[in-house]
Coordinates of C-alpha atoms in Angstrom, one line a residue:
M13 CA 65.5 -59.5 20.7
F14 CA 61.8 -58.6 21.1
S15 CA 60.8 -54.9 21.2
K16 CA 57.9 -53.9 23.4
L17 CA 55.6 -53.7 20.3
D18 CA 56.6 -57.2 19.3
R19 CA 55.7 -58.5 22.7
E20 CA 52.4 -56.7 22.6
L21 CA 51.6 -58.1 19.2
L22 CA 52.4 -61.6 20.4
S23 CA 50.5 -61.2 23.6
K24 CA 47.4 -59.8 21.9
Y25 CA 47.0 -62.6 19.4
L26 CA 48.4 -65.6 21.2
S27 CA 46.7 -65.0 24.5
P28 CA 43.3 -66.2 23.2
Q29 CA 45.1 -69.4 22.0
W30 CA 46.7 -70.2 25.4
P31 CA 45.1 -73.7 25.8
R32 CA 46.6 -74.7 22.4
V33 CA 49.9 -73.0 23.2
V34 CA 50.1 -74.9 26.5
L35 CA 49.3 -78.2 24.7
L36 CA 52.0 -77.3 22.2
G37 CA 54.5 -76.8 25.0
V38 CA 53.5 -80.1 26.6
L39 CA 54.0 -82.0 23.3
L40 CA 57.3 -80.3 22.8
V41 CA 58.6 -81.2 26.3
A42 CA 57.4 -84.8 25.8
G43 CA 59.2 -85.0 22.5
I44 CA 62.4 -83.6 24.0
G45 CA 62.3 -86.0 26.8
C46 CA 61.9 -89.0 24.4
Q47 CA 64.7 -87.7 22.2
L48 CA 67.1 -87.3 25.2
A49 CA 66.2 -90.7 26.5
N50 CA 66.8 -92.8 23.4
P51 CA 70.6 -92.4 23.3
Q52 CA 70.8 -93.5 26.9
I53 CA 68.8 -96.6 26.0
A54 CA 71.2 -97.2 23.0
K55 CA 74.3 -96.8 25.3
T56 CA 72.8 -99.3 27.8
F57 CA 72.2 -101.8 24.9
I58 CA 75.8 -101.5 23.6
D59 CA 77.4 -101.8 27.1
R60 CA 75.1 -104.8 28.0
A61 CA 75.9 -106.5 24.8
Q62 CA 79.6 -106.1 25.3
A63 CA 79.2 -107.4 28.9
G64 CA 77.5 -110.5 27.5
D65 CA 73.9 -110.0 28.9
P66 CA 71.3 -112.6 27.9
F67 CA 69.7 -112.2 24.5
A68 CA 66.2 -111.8 26.1
H69 CA 67.4 -108.9 28.2
L70 CA 68.8 -107.2 25.1
I71 CA 65.5 -107.7 23.2
R72 CA 63.6 -106.0 26.0
I73 CA 66.0 -103.0 25.8
A74 CA 65.5 -102.9 22.0
I75 CA 61.7 -103.0 22.3
F76 CA 61.8 -100.2 24.9
Y77 CA 63.9 -98.2 22.4
L78 CA 61.4 -98.7 19.6
V79 CA 58.5 -97.7 21.9
V80 CA 60.2 -94.4 22.9
A81 CA 61.0 -93.8 19.2
F82 CA 57.4 -94.3 18.3
I83 CA 56.2 -91.9 21.0
T84 CA 58.7 -89.3 19.7
Q85 CA 57.2 -89.5 16.2
V86 CA 53.6 -89.3 17.5
T87 CA 54.4 -86.2 19.5
S88 CA 56.2 -84.7 16.5
V89 CA 53.1 -85.1 14.3
L90 CA 50.8 -83.7 16.9
D91 CA 53.2 -80.8 17.6
G92 CA 53.1 -79.9 13.9
Y93 CA 49.3 -80.0 13.7
V94 CA 48.8 -77.9 16.9
A95 CA 51.4 -75.4 15.7
S96 CA 49.7 -75.0 12.4
D97 CA 46.3 -74.6 14.1
V98 CA 47.6 -71.9 16.4
G99 CA 49.3 -70.1 13.5
W100 CA 46.2 -70.0 11.3
R101 CA 43.9 -69.0 14.1
S102 CA 46.2 -66.1 15.3
T103 CA 47.1 -64.8 11.9
N104 CA 43.5 -64.9 10.7
A105 CA 42.7 -62.7 13.7
V106 CA 45.5 -60.4 12.6
R107 CA 44.1 -60.3 9.1
A108 CA 40.6 -59.5 10.3
D109 CA 41.8 -56.7 12.6
L110 CA 44.0 -55.3 9.8
L111 CA 41.1 -55.3 7.3
R112 CA 38.8 -53.7 9.9
H113 CA 41.5 -51.0 10.6
V114 CA 42.0 -50.3 6.9
L115 CA 38.3 -49.9 6.4
S116 CA 38.2 -47.3 9.2
L117 CA 40.9 -45.2 7.6
D118 CA 39.9 -42.0 5.7
G119 CA 39.8 -41.4 1.9
S120 CA 43.2 -39.7 1.9
F121 CA 44.9 -43.0 3.0
H122 CA 43.0 -45.0 0.3
G123 CA 43.9 -42.4 -2.3
E124 CA 47.6 -43.0 -1.5
H125 CA 47.5 -46.8 -1.3
G126 CA 46.1 -49.0 -4.1
A127 CA 44.0 -52.1 -3.5
G128 CA 46.9 -54.4 -4.6
E129 CA 49.3 -52.9 -2.1
L130 CA 46.8 -53.3 0.7
I131 CA 46.0 -56.9 -0.2
E132 CA 49.7 -57.7 -0.1
R133 CA 50.0 -56.0 3.3
I134 CA 46.9 -57.6 4.8
D135 CA 47.5 -61.1 3.5
G136 CA 51.2 -61.3 2.2
D137 CA 52.8 -59.6 5.2
V138 CA 50.7 -61.6 7.7
T139 CA 51.5 -64.9 5.9
A140 CA 55.2 -64.0 6.2
I141 CA 54.8 -63.8 10.0
A142 CA 52.6 -66.9 10.4
G143 CA 55.5 -69.0 11.8
F144 CA 56.2 -66.2 14.3
F145 CA 52.8 -66.8 15.9
S146 CA 52.6 -70.5 15.5
R147 CA 56.0 -71.8 16.6
F148 CA 58.5 -69.1 17.4
V149 CA 58.2 -68.7 21.2
V150 CA 57.4 -72.4 21.9
Q151 CA 60.1 -73.6 19.6
L152 CA 62.6 -71.1 20.9
L153 CA 62.0 -72.2 24.5
G154 CA 61.8 -75.8 23.5
S155 CA 65.1 -75.7 21.7
A156 CA 66.7 -73.9 24.6
V157 CA 65.5 -76.6 27.0
F158 CA 66.7 -79.3 24.6
L159 CA 70.1 -77.7 24.3
V160 CA 70.5 -77.3 28.0
G161 CA 69.4 -80.9 28.6
V162 CA 72.0 -82.3 26.1
L163 CA 74.8 -80.2 27.7
V164 CA 73.9 -81.3 31.2
L165 CA 73.9 -85.0 30.1
L166 CA 77.3 -84.5 28.4
F167 CA 78.7 -83.0 31.7
V168 CA 77.4 -86.0 33.5
V169 CA 79.2 -88.3 31.0
D170 CA 82.5 -86.3 31.2
V171 CA 83.2 -82.8 32.4
R172 CA 85.8 -82.2 29.6
V173 CA 83.4 -83.2 26.9
G174 CA 80.6 -81.1 28.4
A175 CA 82.9 -78.0 28.7
L176 CA 84.1 -78.4 25.1
L177 CA 80.6 -78.6 23.6
T178 CA 79.3 -75.9 25.9
G179 CA 81.9 -73.5 24.6
F180 CA 81.0 -74.5 21.0
S181 CA 77.3 -74.0 21.7
I182 CA 77.8 -70.5 23.3
G183 CA 79.8 -69.5 20.2
A184 CA 77.1 -70.7 17.8
L185 CA 74.4 -69.0 19.8
G186 CA 76.3 -65.8 20.0
Y187 CA 76.6 -65.6 16.2
M188 CA 72.9 -66.6 15.7
T189 CA 71.6 -63.9 18.0
R190 CA 74.0 -61.1 16.8
G191 CA 74.6 -61.9 13.2
G192 CA 71.1 -61.9 11.6
G193 CA 70.3 -58.2 11.4
W194 CA 71.3 -57.9 7.8
V195 CA 69.0 -60.7 6.9
G196 CA 66.1 -58.8 8.4
R197 CA 66.9 -55.7 6.5
R198 CA 66.9 -57.5 3.2
A199 CA 63.6 -59.3 4.1
R200 CA 61.9 -55.9 4.8
D201 CA 63.1 -54.7 1.4
A202 CA 61.7 -57.8 -0.2
R203 CA 58.3 -57.3 1.4
R204 CA 58.1 -53.7 0.2
A205 CA 59.0 -54.7 -3.3
A206 CA 56.2 -57.3 -3.2
G207 CA 53.8 -54.6 -2.1
R208 CA 54.8 -52.3 -5.0
F209 CA 54.5 -55.2 -7.5
M210 CA 51.0 -56.2 -6.3
G211 CA 49.9 -52.5 -6.4
Y212 CA 51.1 -52.1 -10.0
V213 CA 49.4 -55.4 -11.2
E214 CA 46.1 -54.4 -9.5
E215 CA 46.1 -50.9 -11.0
R216 CA 46.8 -52.2 -14.5
L217 CA 44.2 -54.9 -14.4
T218 CA 41.6 -52.4 -13.2
G219 CA 42.5 -50.0 -16.0
L220 CA 42.7 -52.8 -18.7
P221 CA 40.1 -51.2 -21.0
D222 CA 41.9 -47.9 -21.1
I223 CA 45.3 -49.6 -21.6
K224 CA 43.9 -51.7 -24.6
S225 CA 42.1 -48.7 -26.2
S226 CA 45.2 -46.5 -25.9
G227 CA 47.6 -49.2 -27.3
A228 CA 49.6 -49.1 -24.1
D229 CA 50.2 -52.8 -23.8
A230 CA 53.9 -52.6 -24.5
Y231 CA 54.4 -49.8 -22.0
A232 CA 52.5 -51.7 -19.3
M233 CA 54.6 -54.8 -19.9
V234 CA 57.9 -52.8 -19.7
R235 CA 56.8 -51.3 -16.4
F236 CA 55.7 -54.8 -15.3
H237 CA 59.1 -56.3 -16.0
E238 CA 60.8 -53.4 -14.2
R239 CA 58.8 -54.0 -11.0
S240 CA 59.1 -57.8 -11.4
R241 CA 62.8 -57.5 -11.7
D242 CA 63.0 -55.3 -8.6
R243 CA 60.9 -57.8 -6.7
Y244 CA 63.1 -60.7 -7.9
D245 CA 66.3 -58.9 -7.1
R246 CA 65.3 -58.0 -3.6
T247 CA 63.7 -61.4 -2.9
A248 CA 66.9 -63.2 -4.2
D249 CA 69.0 -60.9 -2.1
A250 CA 67.0 -61.8 1.0
A251 CA 67.3 -65.5 0.1
R252 CA 71.0 -65.3 -0.4
A253 CA 71.4 -63.6 2.9
A254 CA 69.4 -66.3 4.6
S255 CA 71.4 -69.0 2.9
I256 CA 74.7 -67.5 3.9
Y257 CA 73.5 -67.1 7.4
N258 CA 72.4 -70.7 7.7
S259 CA 75.5 -72.1 6.0
S260 CA 77.8 -70.2 8.4
I261 CA 76.0 -72.0 11.2
G262 CA 77.0 -75.3 9.6
G263 CA 80.7 -74.4 10.1
F264 CA 80.2 -74.5 13.9
F265 CA 78.8 -78.0 13.7
V266 CA 81.7 -79.4 11.6
F267 CA 84.1 -78.0 14.2
G268 CA 82.1 -79.2 17.2
T269 CA 81.5 -82.7 15.9
G270 CA 85.2 -83.2 14.9
A271 CA 86.4 -81.9 18.3
S272 CA 84.1 -84.1 20.3
L273 CA 84.9 -87.2 18.3
A274 CA 88.6 -86.6 18.8
L275 CA 88.2 -86.1 22.5
A276 CA 86.0 -89.2 22.9
T277 CA 88.6 -91.3 21.0
V278 CA 91.4 -90.2 23.3
L279 CA 89.3 -90.9 26.4
H280 CA 88.3 -94.4 25.2
A281 CA 91.9 -95.2 24.3
R282 CA 92.9 -94.4 27.9
G283 CA 90.0 -96.6 29.2
A284 CA 88.2 -93.6 30.8
I285 CA 84.9 -94.3 29.0
T286 CA 83.2 -97.4 27.5
L287 CA 82.3 -97.9 23.9
G288 CA 78.7 -97.2 24.7
T289 CA 79.7 -93.9 26.2
V290 CA 81.7 -93.0 23.0
Y291 CA 78.5 -93.7 21.1
L292 CA 76.5 -91.6 23.6
I293 CA 78.9 -88.6 23.2
F294 CA 78.7 -88.9 19.4
R295 CA 74.9 -89.2 19.5
Y296 CA 74.5 -86.2 21.8
T297 CA 77.0 -84.2 19.7
T298 CA 75.0 -84.8 16.6
M299 CA 71.8 -84.1 18.5
L300 CA 73.2 -80.6 19.4
R301 CA 72.8 -79.8 15.8
M302 CA 69.0 -80.1 16.1
P303 CA 68.3 -77.5 18.8
L304 CA 71.1 -75.2 17.4
E305 CA 69.8 -75.5 13.8
N306 CA 66.2 -75.0 15.1
L307 CA 67.3 -71.9 17.0
S308 CA 69.0 -70.8 13.8
R309 CA 65.9 -71.4 11.7
Q310 CA 63.7 -69.6 14.3
M311 CA 66.1 -66.6 14.4
N312 CA 66.3 -66.6 10.6
A313 CA 62.5 -66.8 10.4
F314 CA 62.2 -64.0 13.0
Q315 CA 64.6 -61.9 11.0
Q316 CA 62.6 -62.5 7.8
A317 CA 59.3 -62.0 9.7
T318 CA 60.6 -58.7 11.0
G319 CA 59.8 -57.2 7.6
G320 CA 56.2 -58.3 7.9
I321 CA 56.0 -57.4 11.6
V322 CA 57.2 -53.9 11.0
R323 CA 54.8 -53.3 8.1
V324 CA 51.9 -54.8 10.2
R325 CA 52.8 -52.5 13.1
E326 CA 53.1 -49.5 10.7
L327 CA 49.6 -50.2 9.3
F328 CA 48.1 -50.6 12.7
A329 CA 49.8 -47.4 13.8
T330 CA 48.3 -45.5 10.8
T331 CA 45.5 -43.4 12.2
S332 CA 42.5 -41.9 10.3
R333 CA 42.3 -38.2 9.9
V334 CA 38.6 -38.6 10.3
V335 CA 38.0 -39.2 14.0
D336 CA 34.8 -40.7 15.2
A337 CA 33.7 -38.4 18.1
G338 CA 30.7 -40.5 18.3
G339 CA 28.0 -38.7 20.4
A340 CA 25.2 -37.1 18.4
T341 CA 22.6 -39.2 16.5
M342 CA 21.0 -38.2 13.3
P343 CA 17.3 -37.2 13.3
A344 CA 14.6 -39.2 11.5
G345 CA 13.1 -38.2 8.2
A346 CA 14.5 -36.0 5.5
L347 CA 17.7 -34.2 6.5
S348 CA 18.7 -30.7 5.7
L349 CA 22.3 -29.9 4.6
D350 CA 24.4 -26.8 5.4
F351 CA 27.9 -26.0 4.2
D352 CA 29.2 -23.0 6.1
G353 CA 32.5 -21.5 4.9
V354 CA 33.9 -24.9 3.9
W355 CA 37.5 -25.2 2.7
F356 CA 39.2 -28.4 1.7
A357 CA 42.5 -29.4 0.1
Y358 CA 44.1 -32.7 -0.9
E359 CA 47.6 -32.3 0.5
D360 CA 48.4 -28.7 -0.5
A361 CA 46.1 -28.3 -3.5
P362 CA 42.9 -26.4 -2.6
V363 CA 39.7 -28.1 -4.0
L364 CA 37.0 -26.1 -2.2
R365 CA 37.3 -22.5 -1.2
D366 CA 34.9 -20.9 1.2
V367 CA 31.8 -22.9 0.0
S368 CA 28.5 -22.1 1.7
F369 CA 25.0 -23.3 0.7
H370 CA 21.8 -24.6 2.3
V371 CA 19.6 -27.5 1.2
A372 CA 16.2 -27.6 2.9
A373 CA 14.9 -30.9 4.2
G374 CA 12.9 -32.6 1.5
S375 CA 14.2 -30.4 -1.3
C376 CA 16.6 -31.3 -4.1
L377 CA 19.8 -29.4 -5.0
G378 CA 21.4 -29.7 -8.4
L379 CA 25.2 -29.4 -8.2
L380 CA 26.8 -28.4 -11.5
G381 CA 30.4 -27.7 -12.5
R382 CA 33.2 -28.8 -14.8
T383 CA 35.4 -31.8 -14.0
G384 CA 37.7 -30.9 -11.1
S385 CA 35.4 -28.1 -9.8
G386 CA 34.9 -30.0 -6.5
K387 CA 31.5 -31.7 -6.9
T388 CA 32.6 -35.2 -5.9
T389 CA 34.6 -33.7 -3.0
I390 CA 31.4 -32.3 -1.6
S391 CA 29.7 -35.7 -1.6
R392 CA 32.8 -37.2 0.1
L393 CA 32.7 -34.5 2.8
V394 CA 29.0 -35.3 3.5
F395 CA 29.9 -38.9 4.0
R396 CA 33.0 -37.9 6.1
L397 CA 35.3 -39.9 3.9
H398 CA 37.3 -36.7 4.5
D399 CA 36.9 -33.8 6.9
A400 CA 36.8 -30.2 5.9
S401 CA 40.0 -28.2 6.4
R402 CA 38.0 -25.3 7.7
G403 CA 34.3 -24.5 8.1
T404 CA 31.3 -26.5 9.3
I405 CA 29.1 -29.1 7.6
R406 CA 25.7 -29.8 9.2
L407 CA 23.3 -32.6 8.3
G408 CA 19.9 -32.5 9.8
G409 CA 21.2 -29.7 12.0
V410 CA 24.0 -31.9 13.4
N411 CA 27.6 -31.1 12.9
V412 CA 28.9 -34.1 11.0
R413 CA 32.1 -34.1 13.2
D414 CA 29.9 -34.7 16.2
A415 CA 27.8 -37.5 14.7
E416 CA 28.7 -41.2 15.1
I417 CA 30.2 -42.1 11.7
D418 CA 28.3 -45.3 11.1
G419 CA 25.0 -43.7 12.1
L420 CA 25.8 -40.7 9.8
R421 CA 26.5 -43.0 6.8
E422 CA 23.5 -45.1 7.5
R423 CA 21.3 -42.0 7.0
V424 CA 23.0 -41.0 3.7
G425 CA 22.6 -42.9 0.4
L426 CA 25.0 -42.6 -2.6
V427 CA 24.6 -43.8 -6.2
T428 CA 27.7 -43.1 -8.2
Q429 CA 28.5 -43.3 -11.9
D430 CA 30.5 -46.6 -11.2
V431 CA 28.3 -48.9 -9.1
Q432 CA 30.1 -51.7 -7.2
I433 CA 28.4 -55.0 -8.2
F434 CA 29.6 -58.1 -6.4
E435 CA 29.9 -61.6 -7.8
A436 CA 26.7 -62.8 -6.2
S437 CA 23.0 -62.9 -6.8
V438 CA 20.8 -59.9 -7.3
R439 CA 19.3 -60.5 -3.8
D440 CA 22.8 -60.3 -2.2
N441 CA 23.8 -57.3 -4.2
V442 CA 20.7 -55.4 -3.1
T443 CA 20.8 -56.5 0.6
I444 CA 24.6 -56.4 0.8
F445 CA 24.5 -60.0 2.0
D446 CA 22.0 -59.4 4.8
P447 CA 20.1 -62.7 5.3
T448 CA 17.5 -61.0 7.5
V449 CA 15.9 -59.2 4.5
T450 CA 13.0 -61.2 3.2
D451 CA 12.0 -61.6 -0.5
D452 CA 8.6 -60.0 0.3
R453 CA 10.4 -56.9 1.5
L454 CA 12.6 -56.9 -1.7
E455 CA 9.4 -57.2 -3.8
E456 CA 8.0 -54.2 -2.0
V457 CA 11.2 -52.2 -2.8
F458 CA 11.2 -53.1 -6.4
A459 CA 7.5 -52.4 -6.7
E460 CA 7.8 -49.0 -5.1
L461 CA 10.6 -48.1 -7.5
G462 CA 8.7 -49.4 -10.5
L463 CA 11.3 -52.0 -11.2
L464 CA 9.2 -55.3 -10.9
D465 CA 8.9 -55.7 -14.7
W466 CA 12.6 -55.3 -15.1
L467 CA 13.3 -57.7 -12.2
H468 CA 10.9 -60.4 -13.7
G469 CA 12.7 -60.0 -17.0
L470 CA 15.9 -61.4 -15.4
T471 CA 16.6 -65.1 -15.9
D472 CA 16.2 -66.1 -12.3
G473 CA 14.8 -63.0 -10.6
F474 CA 16.4 -62.3 -7.2
D475 CA 18.5 -65.5 -7.7
T476 CA 20.1 -64.2 -11.0
L477 CA 23.8 -64.5 -10.5
L478 CA 25.9 -61.5 -11.5
G479 CA 29.5 -61.6 -12.5
P480 CA 32.4 -59.6 -11.0
R481 CA 32.2 -55.8 -11.8
G482 CA 28.6 -56.2 -12.9
R483 CA 29.0 -58.6 -15.7
G484 CA 25.6 -59.5 -16.9
L485 CA 24.2 -56.0 -16.3
S486 CA 24.4 -52.8 -18.4
A487 CA 25.7 -49.7 -16.6
G488 CA 22.2 -48.4 -16.3
E489 CA 20.9 -51.7 -14.9
A490 CA 23.7 -51.6 -12.3
Q491 CA 22.5 -48.2 -11.2
L492 CA 18.9 -49.7 -10.9
V493 CA 20.4 -52.2 -8.5
A494 CA 22.1 -49.4 -6.6
L495 CA 18.9 -47.5 -6.3
A496 CA 17.1 -50.5 -4.9
R497 CA 20.0 -50.9 -2.4
I498 CA 19.6 -47.3 -1.2
F499 CA 15.8 -47.5 -1.1
L500 CA 16.0 -50.6 1.1
R501 CA 18.1 -48.6 3.7
D502 CA 15.6 -45.7 3.7
P503 CA 18.1 -42.9 4.2
G504 CA 17.1 -39.3 4.8
F505 CA 19.6 -37.8 2.4
V506 CA 20.4 -39.1 -1.1
I507 CA 23.4 -38.2 -3.3
L508 CA 23.1 -39.1 -7.0
D509 CA 26.0 -38.8 -9.4
E510 CA 24.6 -39.6 -12.9
A511 CA 26.1 -40.1 -16.3
S512 CA 23.6 -40.0 -19.2
S513 CA 25.9 -41.2 -21.9
R514 CA 25.9 -44.7 -20.4
L515 CA 22.2 -45.3 -20.5
D516 CA 20.0 -46.8 -23.3
P517 CA 16.5 -45.1 -23.6
A518 CA 14.5 -47.9 -22.0
T519 CA 16.8 -48.1 -19.0
E520 CA 16.9 -44.3 -18.8
R521 CA 13.1 -44.2 -18.4
L522 CA 13.2 -46.8 -15.7
L523 CA 16.0 -44.9 -13.9
E524 CA 14.2 -41.6 -14.1
S525 CA 11.1 -43.1 -12.6
A526 CA 13.0 -44.9 -9.9
V527 CA 15.0 -41.7 -9.0
T528 CA 11.8 -39.7 -8.7
R529 CA 10.3 -42.3 -6.3
L530 CA 13.5 -42.5 -4.3
L531 CA 13.7 -38.7 -3.8
E532 CA 10.1 -38.5 -2.5
G533 CA 10.1 -37.5 1.1
R534 CA 13.9 -37.3 1.1
T535 CA 16.5 -34.6 0.6
G536 CA 18.5 -34.9 -2.7
L537 CA 21.9 -33.7 -3.8
V538 CA 22.2 -34.4 -7.5
I539 CA 25.5 -34.0 -9.4
A540 CA 23.7 -33.3 -12.6
H541 CA 24.8 -34.0 -16.2
R542 CA 21.6 -34.1 -18.0
L543 CA 18.6 -31.9 -18.5
A544 CA 16.0 -34.3 -17.0
T545 CA 17.8 -34.5 -13.8
V546 CA 18.3 -30.7 -13.5
L547 CA 14.6 -30.1 -14.0
R548 CA 13.7 -32.0 -10.8
A549 CA 16.1 -29.8 -8.7
D550 CA 14.6 -27.0 -6.6
D551 CA 17.9 -25.2 -6.3
I552 CA 21.0 -24.9 -8.3
V553 CA 24.6 -24.5 -7.3
I554 CA 27.3 -24.1 -9.9
L555 CA 30.9 -24.6 -8.9
D556 CA 33.9 -23.2 -10.7
A557 CA 37.5 -24.0 -9.5
G558 CA 36.3 -24.8 -6.0
R559 CA 34.1 -21.7 -5.5
I560 CA 30.4 -21.1 -5.9
A561 CA 30.1 -19.2 -9.2
E562 CA 26.3 -19.1 -9.1
A563 CA 23.5 -20.3 -6.7
G564 CA 19.7 -19.8 -6.6
R565 CA 16.3 -21.2 -7.2
R566 CA 16.2 -23.2 -10.4
D567 CA 13.2 -21.6 -11.9
E568 CA 14.6 -18.1 -11.3
L569 CA 17.9 -18.9 -12.8
E570 CA 16.2 -20.5 -15.8
R571 CA 14.2 -17.4 -16.4
D572 CA 17.3 -15.1 -16.2
P573 CA 19.0 -15.2 -19.7
E574 CA 22.2 -13.8 -18.3
S575 CA 22.6 -16.5 -15.6
R576 CA 25.2 -19.2 -16.1
F577 CA 22.5 -21.9 -15.6
A578 CA 20.5 -20.5 -18.5
R579 CA 23.6 -20.4 -20.7
L580 CA 24.3 -24.1 -19.8
L581 CA 20.7 -25.0 -20.8
R582 CA 21.1 -23.2 -24.1
A583 CA 24.5 -24.7 -24.9
G584 CA 23.6 -28.3 -23.9
M585 CA 24.6 -29.3 -20.4
V586 CA 26.7 -32.4 -21.1
E587 CA 28.9 -30.7 -23.6
E588 CA 29.3 -27.5 -21.6
L589 CA 30.2 -29.3 -18.4
A590 CA 32.7 -31.7 -19.9

């Protein structure tokens, strides 16, 4: 029933919860003992009443029955609470490990899987297996103990009754353990459909401005209904399979209860058993339904959880193509950059072809090229979001493949055209929620970048709350926040990807001043779109279809009327590079 990987998953996340799991087991055993005892108390009451025992004696038996029933209910409540506690603790650990694992995967993985799909896998799939962690093993063992206990007691009452109901139980268990595979297959299909649906919704909500401006609402809704219908059909199919599976178990109970009642009636008529024993047989027969139905539910839950378990295991098994070799540390100060014969391809489509260039420590390289020429790919390779297919990249003289990834990324700062602004205060957006950074240090950063006047112009300064996706800031102001964020980290290498069309003149002046200060004493790689940015570059590299079409000192290329760079300046860079 359990594969080796299932057992490993259980062991890893339930082992830290062993005190609670033990307590859950104790409560379960106590509850089973009470449930098995009460029919015996009721049998005694019936037989004593028939025998004419004193009323006071019967009252004591009844009170004892009520006490045991009360203890049964208390253990049931505590059992439910502890099981939920174990489930949430273990599944939250799974979610945390899954998110940490997803964050460690390379850019290729994230390019193939949208945020919506990953949210569904990290949260939706784990929620689907919550019961697997919280109750499955304990309930499975507890139900088995309960079942065996009832059958043993029935054998004590009468061997023929015990044999009949043992055969019935074996048949029911055989079906439950062998007949649920088709439920699991449909549950897996339903989980996959849910992932596709969430991925589509996330993608369309992210691209809402483009959908509205293109008049694509109708198309988006048609595709939404298609995916919604697919999710509904597969979820309904899984629910129908589970319902049929559970209903078929009910057939065993109808047969078992009828057969036991018939046999008990015959035995009573022959004088072989008392009326209290007839009640006992009936009560234990109906009680068989509880462990068998519980086993059925657990097996059904396991079959449905299988879909989530498989997808969780698949996600854990996904490995990053970017491997953290971890040894070399990055030097202090400004970092040089060398690309030596670098090739890179997404899948089979080459993006960079034999690219080689050098950026001296403390200098600034302007990187130009049309859309799709490979500029952004170069910045991703420096960060090791991807690894080069061939060739070597060195930062500060260290091969980036040999550097510890977190240390490498700590020494590189990146400001993109689309800055990620969190729904939080300006302080938290600059410090990335680091409470150890003081306001005095933040004041120094904003002062050095020349942004204090802008900061004081905000309604609440550092405490100004920003909305999701930067609501409350212009695109240029969001880039100012990003510059402060990078300056606070004090990297040795800075990558800037600018877009002049999104800046008003006042913000552009602030941004230019802040960029100039940020690049002082650091190495810069600027993906340039505007003249002011290019004029601060010491060297220029122009990419064309993944190859270096031109490279050289900026001032020399500017003086050469035949150079591509000079033609770009004459034509107007933004228009020419579009």
